[in-house]
mmCIF file of C-alpha atoms and ligand atoms in Angstrom:
data_model
loop_
_atom_site.group_PDB
_atom_site.id
_atom_site.type_symbol
_atom_site.label_atom_id
_atom_site.label_comp_id
_atom_site.label_asym_id
_atom_site.label_seq_id
_atom_site.Cartn_x
_atom_site.Cartn_y
_atom_site.Cartn_z
ATOM 1 C CA MET A 1277 30.818 -10.670 70.807
ATOM 2 C CA THR A 1278 33.202 -7.688 71.033
ATOM 3 C CA ASP A 1279 33.679 -5.296 68.258
ATOM 4 C CA THR A 1280 35.169 -2.225 70.076
ATOM 5 C CA PRO A 1281 34.702 1.019 68.211
ATOM 6 C CA ARG A 1282 37.984 2.445 66.818
ATOM 7 C CA ARG A 1283 39.039 5.692 68.323
ATOM 8 C CA GLY A 1284 41.201 8.299 66.612
ATOM 9 C CA ARG A 1285 39.942 9.720 63.405
ATOM 10 C CA THR A 1286 36.406 9.730 64.312
ATOM 11 C CA SER A 1287 34.794 10.973 67.268
ATOM 12 C CA GLU A 1288 32.432 9.130 69.724
ATOM 13 C CA PRO A 1289 30.292 6.594 68.011
ATOM 14 C CA LEU A 1290 26.653 7.655 67.376
ATOM 15 C CA LEU A 1291 25.440 4.187 67.980
ATOM 16 C CA THR A 1292 27.043 1.429 70.122
ATOM 17 C CA VAL A 1293 25.233 -1.935 70.517
ATOM 18 C CA GLU A 1294 27.118 -4.275 72.861
ATOM 19 C CA GLY A 1295 26.210 -8.082 73.323
ATOM 20 C CA LEU A 1296 22.504 -7.341 72.463
ATOM 21 C CA GLY A 1297 20.377 -10.419 73.046
ATOM 22 C CA LEU A 1298 16.447 -10.377 72.464
ATOM 23 C CA SER A 1299 14.277 -13.306 73.068
ATOM 24 C CA LEU A 1300 10.608 -14.188 73.005
ATOM 25 C CA PRO A 1301 8.764 -16.754 74.944
ATOM 26 C CA GLY A 1302 7.946 -19.845 73.003
ATOM 27 C CA THR A 1303 10.703 -19.521 70.371
ATOM 28 C CA ALA A 1304 13.655 -22.314 70.270
ATOM 29 C CA ARG A 1305 16.299 -19.572 69.928
ATOM 30 C CA PRO A 1306 16.617 -15.913 70.508
ATOM 31 C CA LEU A 1307 15.674 -13.414 67.759
ATOM 32 C CA LEU A 1308 19.143 -11.639 68.413
ATOM 33 C CA ALA A 1309 22.083 -13.119 70.240
ATOM 34 C CA ASP A 1310 25.186 -11.294 71.277
ATOM 35 C CA VAL A 1311 24.915 -8.596 68.656
ATOM 36 C CA SER A 1312 27.643 -5.891 68.840
ATOM 37 C CA LEU A 1313 27.943 -3.090 66.249
ATOM 38 C CA HIS A 1314 29.012 0.760 66.150
ATOM 39 C CA ILE A 1315 28.404 3.666 63.934
ATOM 40 C CA ALA A 1316 30.753 6.895 64.212
ATOM 41 C CA PRO A 1317 29.689 10.138 62.766
ATOM 42 C CA GLY A 1318 29.968 10.329 58.935
ATOM 43 C CA GLU A 1319 30.302 6.493 58.680
ATOM 44 C CA VAL A 1320 28.207 4.317 56.475
ATOM 45 C CA VAL A 1321 27.586 1.001 57.854
ATOM 46 C CA GLY A 1322 25.911 -1.798 56.005
ATOM 47 C CA LEU A 1323 23.802 -4.624 57.500
ATOM 48 C CA VAL A 1324 23.280 -7.643 55.214
ATOM 49 C CA GLY A 1325 21.906 -11.183 55.577
ATOM 50 C CA GLU A 1326 19.122 -13.462 54.276
ATOM 51 C CA SER A 1327 15.429 -12.685 55.196
ATOM 52 C CA GLY A 1328 14.867 -13.384 58.925
ATOM 53 C CA SER A 1329 18.446 -12.963 59.959
ATOM 54 C CA GLY A 1330 17.582 -9.983 62.452
ATOM 55 C CA LYS A 1331 18.487 -6.803 60.524
ATOM 56 C CA SER A 1332 15.274 -4.897 61.109
ATOM 57 C CA THR A 1333 15.104 -6.242 64.722
ATOM 58 C CA THR A 1334 18.701 -4.871 65.349
ATOM 59 C CA ALA A 1335 17.777 -1.536 63.665
ATOM 60 C CA LYS A 1336 14.503 -1.160 65.803
ATOM 61 C CA ALA A 1337 16.285 -2.181 68.988
ATOM 62 C CA ALA A 1338 18.506 0.858 68.389
ATOM 63 C CA LEU A 1339 15.412 2.865 68.705
ATOM 64 C CA GLY A 1340 14.338 1.226 71.841
ATOM 65 C CA LEU A 1341 11.621 -0.879 70.179
ATOM 66 C CA TRP A 1342 11.064 -4.621 70.482
ATOM 67 C CA PRO A 1343 8.141 -6.949 70.380
ATOM 68 C CA ARG A 1344 5.900 -7.072 73.479
ATOM 69 C CA GLY A 1345 7.121 -9.560 76.008
ATOM 70 C CA ALA A 1346 10.753 -9.878 74.601
ATOM 71 C CA GLU A 1347 13.580 -10.231 77.061
ATOM 72 C CA VAL A 1348 16.314 -7.780 76.243
ATOM 73 C CA SER A 1349 19.936 -8.112 77.433
ATOM 74 C CA GLY A 1350 23.154 -6.460 76.548
ATOM 75 C CA SER A 1351 23.373 -2.604 75.914
ATOM 76 C CA VAL A 1352 22.303 0.005 73.309
ATOM 77 C CA ARG A 1353 23.723 3.506 73.530
ATOM 78 C CA LEU A 1354 22.934 6.450 71.397
ATOM 79 C CA GLY A 1355 25.680 8.721 71.960
ATOM 80 C CA ASP A 1356 26.396 8.254 75.543
ATOM 81 C CA THR A 1357 22.651 7.617 76.459
ATOM 82 C CA ASP A 1358 21.622 4.070 77.379
ATOM 83 C CA VAL A 1359 18.629 3.433 75.272
ATOM 84 C CA LEU A 1360 17.615 0.379 77.470
ATOM 85 C CA ALA A 1361 17.229 2.671 80.574
ATOM 86 C CA LEU A 1362 15.023 5.184 78.929
ATOM 87 C CA ARG A 1363 11.073 4.712 78.896
ATOM 88 C CA GLY A 1364 8.122 6.426 77.366
ATOM 89 C CA ASP A 1365 8.420 10.316 76.592
ATOM 90 C CA ASP A 1366 12.058 10.320 77.665
ATOM 91 C CA LEU A 1367 12.830 7.665 75.019
ATOM 92 C CA ARG A 1368 10.692 9.271 72.386
ATOM 93 C CA GLN A 1369 12.372 12.786 72.957
ATOM 94 C CA HIS A 1370 15.938 11.361 73.004
ATOM 95 C CA ARG A 1371 15.241 9.430 69.901
ATOM 96 C CA SER A 1372 13.664 12.312 67.965
ATOM 97 C CA ARG A 1373 16.609 14.510 68.661
ATOM 98 C CA THR A 1374 19.261 11.869 67.586
ATOM 99 C CA VAL A 1375 18.022 9.352 65.260
ATOM 100 C CA ALA A 1376 15.414 8.574 62.400
ATOM 101 C CA MET A 1377 14.520 5.511 60.608
ATOM 102 C CA VAL A 1378 13.405 4.972 56.961
ATOM 103 C CA HIS A 1379 11.579 1.920 55.982
ATOM 104 C CA GLN A 1380 11.365 0.067 52.660
ATOM 105 C CA ASP A 1381 7.865 1.217 51.630
ATOM 106 C CA PRO A 1382 7.196 4.683 51.908
ATOM 107 C CA ARG A 1383 3.512 4.278 51.192
ATOM 108 C CA ALA A 1384 3.190 2.385 54.569
ATOM 109 C CA ALA A 1385 4.660 5.629 56.244
ATOM 110 C CA LEU A 1386 2.253 7.986 54.777
ATOM 111 C CA ASN A 1387 -1.421 8.465 55.404
ATOM 112 C CA PRO A 1388 -3.084 8.087 51.867
ATOM 113 C CA VAL A 1389 -5.813 10.749 52.570
ATOM 114 C CA ARG A 1390 -3.509 13.431 53.883
ATOM 115 C CA ARG A 1391 -1.281 15.821 52.102
ATOM 116 C CA ILE A 1392 2.466 15.630 51.897
ATOM 117 C CA GLY A 1393 2.623 19.057 53.656
ATOM 118 C CA ASP A 1394 0.575 17.608 56.622
ATOM 119 C CA PHE A 1395 3.182 14.690 57.003
ATOM 120 C CA LEU A 1396 6.035 17.031 56.899
ATOM 121 C CA LEU A 1397 4.484 19.639 59.235
ATOM 122 C CA GLU A 1398 3.773 16.997 61.898
ATOM 123 C CA ARG A 1399 7.627 16.298 62.011
ATOM 124 C CA LEU A 1400 8.214 20.129 62.693
ATOM 125 C CA PRO A 1401 6.595 20.682 65.821
ATOM 126 C CA GLY A 1402 7.258 24.102 67.695
ATOM 127 C CA LEU A 1403 7.617 26.054 64.454
ATOM 128 C CA PRO A 1404 4.949 28.654 63.638
ATOM 129 C CA ARG A 1405 3.031 27.261 60.625
ATOM 130 C CA GLU A 1406 4.404 29.430 57.858
ATOM 131 C CA GLN A 1407 7.931 28.989 59.098
ATOM 132 C CA ALA A 1408 7.256 25.138 59.285
ATOM 133 C CA ARG A 1409 5.755 25.250 55.716
ATOM 134 C CA ALA A 1410 8.833 26.959 54.342
ATOM 135 C CA ARG A 1411 11.097 24.523 56.140
ATOM 136 C CA ALA A 1412 9.050 21.668 54.790
ATOM 137 C CA ALA A 1413 9.543 23.073 51.247
ATOM 138 C CA GLU A 1414 13.337 23.546 51.900
ATOM 139 C CA LEU A 1415 13.545 19.817 52.984
ATOM 140 C CA LEU A 1416 11.765 18.639 49.694
ATOM 141 C CA ASP A 1417 14.113 20.730 47.804
ATOM 142 C CA ALA A 1418 17.181 19.242 49.919
ATOM 143 C CA VAL A 1419 15.777 15.651 48.786
ATOM 144 C CA GLY A 1420 15.772 16.668 45.092
ATOM 145 C CA LEU A 1421 12.009 16.870 44.602
ATOM 146 C CA PRO A 1422 11.188 19.534 42.112
ATOM 147 C CA GLU A 1423 8.356 21.992 42.651
ATOM 148 C CA PRO A 1424 8.219 21.658 46.570
ATOM 149 C CA GLU A 1425 5.511 24.070 47.129
ATOM 150 C CA ARG A 1426 3.287 22.060 44.743
ATOM 151 C CA ARG A 1427 4.287 18.763 46.482
ATOM 152 C CA LEU A 1428 3.187 20.050 49.791
ATOM 153 C CA ARG A 1429 -0.377 20.401 48.443
ATOM 154 C CA GLN A 1430 -0.461 16.925 46.928
ATOM 155 C CA ARG A 1431 -1.383 13.510 48.297
ATOM 156 C CA PRO A 1432 0.821 10.218 48.253
ATOM 157 C CA HIS A 1433 -1.144 8.706 45.225
ATOM 158 C CA GLU A 1434 -0.026 11.632 42.978
ATOM 159 C CA LEU A 1435 3.688 10.696 43.529
ATOM 160 C CA SER A 1436 5.822 7.977 42.236
ATOM 161 C CA GLY A 1437 7.511 5.480 44.560
ATOM 162 C CA GLY A 1438 10.709 7.246 44.094
ATOM 163 C CA MET A 1439 9.159 10.620 45.059
ATOM 164 C CA LEU A 1440 7.566 9.133 48.019
ATOM 165 C CA GLN A 1441 10.778 7.678 49.370
ATOM 166 C CA ARG A 1442 12.231 11.225 49.006
ATOM 167 C CA VAL A 1443 9.250 12.609 51.032
ATOM 168 C CA VAL A 1444 9.956 9.938 53.734
ATOM 169 C CA ILE A 1445 13.618 10.742 53.732
ATOM 170 C CA ALA A 1446 12.920 14.554 53.940
ATOM 171 C CA GLY A 1447 10.493 13.624 57.045
ATOM 172 C CA ALA A 1448 13.153 11.505 58.628
ATOM 173 C CA LEU A 1449 15.595 14.566 58.132
ATOM 174 C CA ALA A 1450 13.273 17.088 59.506
ATOM 175 C CA ALA A 1451 14.546 16.767 63.136
ATOM 176 C CA GLU A 1452 18.181 16.732 61.810
ATOM 177 C CA PRO A 1453 19.152 13.405 63.206
ATOM 178 C CA ARG A 1454 22.636 12.527 63.616
ATOM 179 C CA LEU A 1455 22.016 8.942 62.654
ATOM 180 C CA LEU A 1456 19.809 7.554 60.117
ATOM 181 C CA LEU A 1457 18.620 3.913 59.881
ATOM 182 C CA ALA A 1458 17.845 2.942 56.320
ATOM 183 C CA ASP A 1459 16.119 -0.212 56.374
ATOM 184 C CA GLU A 1460 15.836 -1.394 52.740
ATOM 185 C CA ALA A 1461 15.191 2.101 52.020
ATOM 186 C CA THR A 1462 15.986 2.059 48.304
ATOM 187 C CA SER A 1463 15.390 -1.748 47.539
ATOM 188 C CA ALA A 1464 12.063 -0.929 46.063
ATOM 189 C CA LEU A 1465 13.118 1.779 43.752
ATOM 190 C CA ASP A 1466 14.357 1.622 40.005
ATOM 191 C CA VAL A 1467 18.305 1.745 39.862
ATOM 192 C CA THR A 1468 18.360 5.477 38.587
ATOM 193 C CA THR A 1469 16.210 6.637 41.672
ATOM 194 C CA GLN A 1470 18.336 4.439 43.887
ATOM 195 C CA ALA A 1471 21.444 6.015 42.764
ATOM 196 C CA GLU A 1472 20.251 9.405 43.200
ATOM 197 C CA ILE A 1473 18.907 8.622 46.795
ATOM 198 C CA LEU A 1474 22.235 7.056 47.624
ATOM 199 C CA ALA A 1475 23.996 10.208 46.394
ATOM 200 C CA LEU A 1476 21.745 12.411 48.399
ATOM 201 C CA LEU A 1477 22.452 10.377 51.536
ATOM 202 C CA ARG A 1478 26.293 10.653 50.741
ATOM 203 C CA THR A 1479 25.817 14.526 50.377
ATOM 204 C CA LEU A 1480 24.077 14.702 53.741
ATOM 205 C CA ARG A 1481 26.797 12.514 55.179
ATOM 206 C CA ALA A 1482 29.706 14.929 53.999
ATOM 207 C CA ALA A 1483 27.887 18.029 54.926
ATOM 208 C CA HIS A 1484 26.398 17.119 58.294
ATOM 209 C CA GLY A 1485 28.433 14.131 59.581
ATOM 210 C CA LEU A 1486 25.333 11.966 59.203
ATOM 211 C CA GLY A 1487 25.948 8.455 60.230
ATOM 212 C CA LEU A 1488 24.075 5.731 58.317
ATOM 213 C CA LEU A 1489 23.100 2.178 58.862
ATOM 214 C CA PHE A 1490 22.396 0.760 55.639
ATOM 215 C CA ILE A 1491 20.333 -2.441 55.764
ATOM 216 C CA THR A 1492 20.104 -4.175 52.290
ATOM 217 C CA HIS A 1493 19.896 -7.520 50.530
ATOM 218 C CA ASP A 1494 22.263 -6.367 47.816
ATOM 219 C CA LEU A 1495 25.845 -7.285 48.703
ATOM 220 C CA HIS A 1496 27.271 -5.569 45.713
ATOM 221 C CA LEU A 1497 25.467 -2.402 46.650
ATOM 222 C CA ALA A 1498 26.775 -2.683 50.335
ATOM 223 C CA ALA A 1499 30.376 -3.232 48.880
ATOM 224 C CA ALA A 1500 30.151 -0.058 46.763
ATOM 225 C CA TYR A 1501 28.360 2.151 49.296
ATOM 226 C CA CYS A 1502 29.532 1.238 52.687
ATOM 227 C CA ASP A 1503 32.559 1.769 54.832
ATOM 228 C CA ARG A 1504 32.039 -1.166 56.938
ATOM 229 C CA VAL A 1505 29.649 -4.122 56.881
ATOM 230 C CA TYR A 1506 28.024 -6.506 59.373
ATOM 231 C CA VAL A 1507 26.851 -9.855 57.963
ATOM 232 C CA MET A 1508 23.985 -11.271 60.125
ATOM 233 C CA TYR A 1509 22.937 -14.857 60.192
ATOM 234 C CA ALA A 1510 20.031 -16.348 62.548
ATOM 235 C CA GLY A 1511 20.244 -13.290 64.885
ATOM 236 C CA ARG A 1512 23.974 -13.065 65.102
ATOM 237 C CA VAL A 1513 26.792 -11.228 63.564
ATOM 238 C CA ALA A 1514 28.710 -13.610 61.357
ATOM 239 C CA GLU A 1515 31.435 -11.304 60.198
ATOM 240 C CA SER A 1516 32.087 -7.525 60.446
ATOM 241 C CA ARG A 1517 34.771 -5.869 58.134
ATOM 242 C CA THR A 1518 35.604 -3.125 56.081
ATOM 243 C CA ALA A 1519 33.543 -3.495 53.106
ATOM 244 C CA LYS A 1520 36.677 -3.544 50.907
ATOM 245 C CA ASP A 1521 38.102 -6.536 52.942
ATOM 246 C CA LEU A 1522 34.856 -8.373 53.286
ATOM 247 C CA PHE A 1523 34.228 -8.562 49.565
ATOM 248 C CA ALA A 1524 37.833 -9.095 48.526
ATOM 249 C CA HIS A 1525 38.544 -11.807 51.333
ATOM 250 C CA PRO A 1526 35.217 -13.012 52.926
ATOM 251 C CA ALA A 1527 36.323 -14.984 56.042
ATOM 252 C CA HIS A 1528 32.940 -16.510 57.035
ATOM 253 C CA PRO A 1529 31.605 -19.442 54.990
ATOM 254 C CA TYR A 1530 28.274 -17.890 55.117
ATOM 255 C CA THR A 1531 29.642 -14.422 53.758
ATOM 256 C CA ARG A 1532 31.270 -16.535 50.871
ATOM 257 C CA GLY A 1533 27.999 -18.269 50.289
ATOM 258 C CA LEU A 1534 26.061 -14.855 50.204
ATOM 259 C CA LEU A 1535 28.530 -13.498 47.600
ATOM 260 C CA ALA A 1536 28.369 -16.737 45.590
ATOM 261 C CA CYS A 1537 24.555 -16.268 45.358
ATOM 262 C CA SER A 1538 25.000 -13.095 43.621
ATOM 263 C CA PRO A 1539 28.143 -13.001 41.417
ATOM 264 C CA ALA A 1540 29.281 -9.525 40.314
ATOM 265 C CA LEU A 1541 27.858 -8.526 36.803
ATOM 266 C CA GLY A 1542 30.473 -9.516 34.109
ATOM 267 C CA THR A 1543 31.833 -12.597 35.883
ATOM 268 C CA PRO A 1544 31.489 -15.923 34.117
ATOM 269 C CA THR A 1545 30.311 -17.665 37.387
ATOM 270 C CA ALA A 1546 26.454 -18.613 37.765
ATOM 271 C CA PRO A 1547 24.854 -17.767 40.993
ATOM 272 C CA ARG A 1548 25.127 -20.566 43.369
ATOM 273 C CA PRO A 1549 22.464 -20.546 46.268
ATOM 274 C CA VAL A 1550 23.586 -21.239 49.860
ATOM 275 C CA PRO A 1551 22.426 -24.872 50.435
ATOM 276 C CA GLY A 1552 19.445 -25.305 52.587
ATOM 277 C CA ARG A 1553 16.927 -22.703 53.924
ATOM 278 C CA PRO A 1554 17.329 -19.771 56.357
ATOM 279 C CA PRO A 1555 16.291 -21.017 59.727
ATOM 280 C CA SER A 1556 13.192 -20.129 61.568
ATOM 281 C CA LEU A 1557 12.843 -19.304 65.258
ATOM 282 C CA ALA A 1558 11.491 -22.890 65.806
ATOM 283 C CA ASP A 1559 15.065 -24.155 64.833
ATOM 284 C CA ALA A 1560 17.254 -24.328 67.932
ATOM 285 C CA LEU A 1561 20.547 -24.397 66.042
ATOM 286 C CA PRO A 1562 22.963 -25.458 68.942
ATOM 287 C CA GLY A 1563 26.578 -24.394 68.277
ATOM 288 C CA CYS A 1564 27.393 -22.356 65.296
ATOM 289 C CA PRO A 1565 23.962 -21.685 63.765
ATOM 290 C CA PHE A 1566 25.384 -21.756 60.132
ATOM 291 C CA ALA A 1567 26.732 -25.263 60.726
ATOM 292 C CA PRO A 1568 23.628 -27.406 59.235
ATOM 293 C CA ARG A 1569 24.125 -25.360 55.982
ATOM 294 C CA CYS A 1570 27.915 -25.174 55.995
ATOM 295 C CA THR A 1571 29.838 -27.099 53.411
ATOM 296 C CA GLU A 1572 32.952 -26.564 55.629
ATOM 297 C CA ALA A 1573 31.468 -27.687 59.148
ATOM 298 C CA ASP A 1574 32.481 -30.746 61.125
ATOM 299 C CA ALA A 1575 30.818 -32.260 64.145
ATOM 300 C CA ALA A 1576 32.555 -29.961 66.704
ATOM 301 C CA CYS A 1577 30.954 -26.923 64.757
ATOM 302 C CA THR A 1578 27.497 -27.936 66.324
ATOM 303 C CA GLU A 1579 29.000 -27.702 69.957
ATOM 304 C CA TRP A 1580 31.111 -24.538 69.390
ATOM 305 C CA GLU A 1581 29.615 -21.524 71.168
ATOM 306 C CA PRO A 1582 29.818 -18.803 68.342
ATOM 307 C CA ARG A 1583 31.937 -15.713 69.242
ATOM 308 C CA ALA A 1584 33.705 -13.031 67.303
ATOM 309 C CA LEU A 1585 37.274 -13.852 66.445
ATOM 310 C CA PRO A 1586 39.619 -11.243 65.243
ATOM 311 C CA LEU A 1587 40.946 -11.387 61.852
ATOM 312 C CA ALA A 1588 44.336 -10.435 60.817
ATOM 313 C CA GLU A 1589 43.229 -7.770 58.371
ATOM 314 C CA GLY A 1590 41.053 -6.173 60.994
ATOM 315 C CA GLY A 1591 37.408 -6.897 61.740
ATOM 316 C CA HIS A 1592 35.916 -10.295 63.034
ATOM 317 C CA ALA A 1593 34.402 -13.566 62.043
ATOM 318 C CA ALA A 1594 32.471 -16.010 64.228
ATOM 319 C CA CYS A 1595 33.740 -19.220 62.555
ATOM 320 C CA ARG A 1596 35.982 -21.888 64.543
ATOM 321 C CA ARG A 1597 37.352 -23.040 61.090
ATOM 322 C CA LEU A 1598 38.805 -19.766 60.010
ATOM 323 C CA PRO A 1599 41.712 -20.436 57.797
ATOM 324 C CA GLU A 1600 45.254 -19.673 59.047
ATOM 325 C CA SER A 1601 45.522 -16.957 56.567
ATOM 326 C CA ALA A 1602 42.469 -15.148 57.927
ATOM 327 C CA ALA A 1603 42.778 -15.610 61.599
ATOM 328 C CA LEU A 1604 44.710 -13.058 63.765
ATOM 329 C CA SER A 1605 47.758 -15.215 64.841
ATOM 330 C CA GLY A 1606 47.661 -16.332 68.341
ATOM 331 C CA ALA A 1607 44.393 -14.521 69.256
ATOM 332 C CA THR A 1608 41.850 -17.240 67.856
ATOM 333 C CA GLU A 1609 40.931 -20.594 68.720
ATOM 334 C CA ARG A 1610 42.073 -23.004 65.993
ATOM 335 C CA THR A 1611 40.490 -26.082 64.540
ATOM 336 C CA THR A 1612 42.753 -29.028 64.469
ATOM 337 C CA SER A 1613 40.638 -31.034 61.961
HETATM 338 N N1 LIG B 2524 7.254 -8.710 66.296
HETATM 339 C C1 LIG B 2524 7.784 -9.867 66.228
HETATM 340 N N2 LIG B 2524 7.183 -10.785 66.851
HETATM 341 C C2 LIG B 2524 7.703 -12.136 66.697
HETATM 342 N N3 LIG B 2524 8.699 -12.475 65.841
HETATM 343 C C3 LIG B 2524 9.388 -11.341 65.230
HETATM 344 C C4 LIG B 2524 8.905 -9.968 65.379
HETATM 345 N N4 LIG B 2524 9.652 -9.343 64.534
HETATM 346 C C5 LIG B 2524 10.466 -10.039 63.865
HETATM 347 N N5 LIG B 2524 10.346 -11.272 64.365
HETATM 348 C C6 LIG B 2524 10.950 -12.609 63.800
HETATM 349 O O1 LIG B 2524 12.504 -12.374 63.990
HETATM 350 C C7 LIG B 2524 13.252 -12.710 62.982
HETATM 351 C C8 LIG B 2524 14.109 -11.577 62.511
HETATM 352 O O2 LIG B 2524 13.111 -10.655 61.962
HETATM 353 P P1 LIG B 2524 13.677 -9.551 61.055
HETATM 354 O O3 LIG B 2524 12.433 -8.667 60.615
HETATM 355 O O4 LIG B 2524 14.675 -8.784 61.980
HETATM 356 O O5 LIG B 2524 14.521 -10.084 59.899
HETATM 357 P P2 LIG B 2524 15.266 -9.399 58.603
HETATM 358 O O6 LIG B 2524 16.564 -9.795 58.719
HETATM 359 O O7 LIG B 2524 15.042 -7.822 58.695
HETATM 360 O O8 LIG B 2524 14.440 -9.910 57.473
HETATM 361 P P3 LIG B 2524 14.028 -9.121 56.086
HETATM 362 O O9 LIG B 2524 15.261 -9.181 55.201
HETATM 363 O O10 LIG B 2524 12.923 -10.121 55.473
HETATM 364 O O11 LIG B 2524 13.485 -7.940 56.146
HETATM 365 C C9 LIG B 2524 12.317 -13.430 61.978
HETATM 366 O O12 LIG B 2524 12.341 -14.828 62.460
HETATM 367 C C10 LIG B 2524 10.987 -12.860 62.310
HETATM 368 O O13 LIG B 2524 9.820 -13.762 62.147
HETATM 369 MG MG1 LIG B 2525 13.786 -6.491 57.684
#
């Protein structure tokens, strides 16, 4: 699938994934197939989709991490460095200079018996201890934790979930990455803390040109927070658009289904679940992977090799039954039925 980075206003992409495929032996279909995405400096890019659609696998692949025994194809570049060509220490060093990842559960990232200061100091190698401590306190202050000096002496159980998530974000920012991969980083937080953390990330984006991959189940949050959004289904990108276009005129039936699952607050519509269940890796899913659950599919959809079709308003959708109004005239394959 092609989704070529736009040139012009932004500089070179921080992350460019092209045609990424990832297969494990013994599964009926790949974990990822033909995934392409890019993130420019200062851009907030959303990655949404049901559980098991491959969001975390995509983010980890951007770090050069995948399950043992996986067969990987396509390309992943951090800046102009080919991540798939790096190994061992070279990969770790390059990663630590450019990119950091924050996971959903901050407690999983923190050793319960060690102090917050130890966690942060480990992320500031090479600095004399006193300087590193001062920098750690500065980082806690930057993520909005009051009394940073006291926090450095505390252990994880003494802090709330929201405070811990701030600590983990402070740790991720210690190496001054250019790209932050936030995998459901705010999903477990109450809405007030979530709003504060999102505001903080927005500030960092404005101040340092931080690029952000924002993985979330919450489509409305993605709409409000992201510049562009990729919708994943069964290890593939179903649709990629600006957030505004995606939510105003979703092109792929799966995107429309996801939006119908969570109608916006204040709308009279009741939530309508996407029929059927998210597929497992044991489902081979020939043709369009969404066809078995798609109310608009016909027999030909199960034979159609999914690929990104350009949309008139910009972006792409992998659906052979795109309405005339959505498809870019003359550039897409059309259905005759
Ligand atoms: N290390 C692994 N070994 C085997 N299968 C894996 C591994 N990691 C992920 N998978 C499988 O790959 C698929 C995609 O998983 P992934 O964690 O990327 O989904 P996700 O979109 O992040 O889901 P969620 O929203 O639940 O976090 C799932 O079927 C999962 O079981
Ligand atoms: Mg995940």
